[in-house]
Coordinates of C-alpha atoms in Angstrom, one line a residue:
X1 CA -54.7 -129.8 -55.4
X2 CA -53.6 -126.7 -55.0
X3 CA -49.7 -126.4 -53.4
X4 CA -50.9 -123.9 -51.2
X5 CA -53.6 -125.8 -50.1
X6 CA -53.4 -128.6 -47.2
X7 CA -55.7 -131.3 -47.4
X8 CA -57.6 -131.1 -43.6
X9 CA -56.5 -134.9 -42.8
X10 CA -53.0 -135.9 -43.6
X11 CA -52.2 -139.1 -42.0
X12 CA -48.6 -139.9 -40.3
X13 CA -46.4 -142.4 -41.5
X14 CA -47.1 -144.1 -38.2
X15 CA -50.8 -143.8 -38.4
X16 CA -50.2 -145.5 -42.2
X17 CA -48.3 -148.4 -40.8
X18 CA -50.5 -148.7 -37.9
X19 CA -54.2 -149.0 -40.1
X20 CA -52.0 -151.5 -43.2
X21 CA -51.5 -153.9 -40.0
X22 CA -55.0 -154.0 -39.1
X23 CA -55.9 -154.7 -42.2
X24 CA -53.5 -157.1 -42.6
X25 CA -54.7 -158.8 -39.4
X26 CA -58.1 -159.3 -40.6
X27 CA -56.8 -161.8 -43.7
X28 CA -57.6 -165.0 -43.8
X29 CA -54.3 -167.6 -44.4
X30 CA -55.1 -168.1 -47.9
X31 CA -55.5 -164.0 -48.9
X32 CA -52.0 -163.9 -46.9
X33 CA -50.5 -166.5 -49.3
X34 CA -52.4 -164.5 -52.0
X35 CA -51.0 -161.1 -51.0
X36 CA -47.0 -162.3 -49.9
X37 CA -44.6 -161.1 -52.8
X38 CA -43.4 -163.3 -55.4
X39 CA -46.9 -165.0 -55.4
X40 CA -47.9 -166.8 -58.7
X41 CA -44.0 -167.5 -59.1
X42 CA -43.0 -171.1 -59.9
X43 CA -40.9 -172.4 -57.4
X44 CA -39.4 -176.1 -57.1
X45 CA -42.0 -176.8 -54.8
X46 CA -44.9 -176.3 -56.3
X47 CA -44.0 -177.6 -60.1
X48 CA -43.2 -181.1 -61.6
X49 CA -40.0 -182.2 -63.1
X50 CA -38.9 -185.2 -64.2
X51 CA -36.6 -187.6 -62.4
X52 CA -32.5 -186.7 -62.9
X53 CA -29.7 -188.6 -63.3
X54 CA -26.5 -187.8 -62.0
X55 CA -24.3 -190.1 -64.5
X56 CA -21.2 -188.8 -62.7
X57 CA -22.3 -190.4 -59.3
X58 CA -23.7 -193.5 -61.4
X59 CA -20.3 -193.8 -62.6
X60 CA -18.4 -193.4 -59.8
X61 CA -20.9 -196.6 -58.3
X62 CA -20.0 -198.5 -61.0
X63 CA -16.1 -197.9 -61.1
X64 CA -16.0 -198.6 -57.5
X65 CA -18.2 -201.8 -57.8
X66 CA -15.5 -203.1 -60.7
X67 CA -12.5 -202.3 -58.8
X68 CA -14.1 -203.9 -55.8
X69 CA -14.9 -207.5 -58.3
X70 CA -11.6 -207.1 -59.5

């Protein structure tokens, strides 16, 4: 495009915002989820881990169930 040129339509930056939240308003819930940023990223939610062990709380239990015997 030529510099000197101006296109006929140039939208605002209101008019931009205003049309992106229509369109937004028409998705359904699962092209929201689709669409939110970070999609598709692994979160502790959505992935399996195996159970863990805290072995500093297990032995804290078990020093406190000797001294208790003792």
């Amino acid at each position: 495009m030529n510099r000197l040129k101006r296109p006929e339509y140039l939208p605002t930056r209101r008019q931009i915002v205003e049309q992106c939240a229509e369109i937004r308003r028409n998705w359904t819930n699962s092209e929201r989820r689709r669409r939110s940023v970070g999609h598709g990223m692994a979160s502790a939610d959505d992935t399996w881990s195996p159970p863990q062990i805290l072995t500093s709380q297990c032995l804290a239990r078990v020093r406190k169930i000797v001294a208790d015997a003792v």
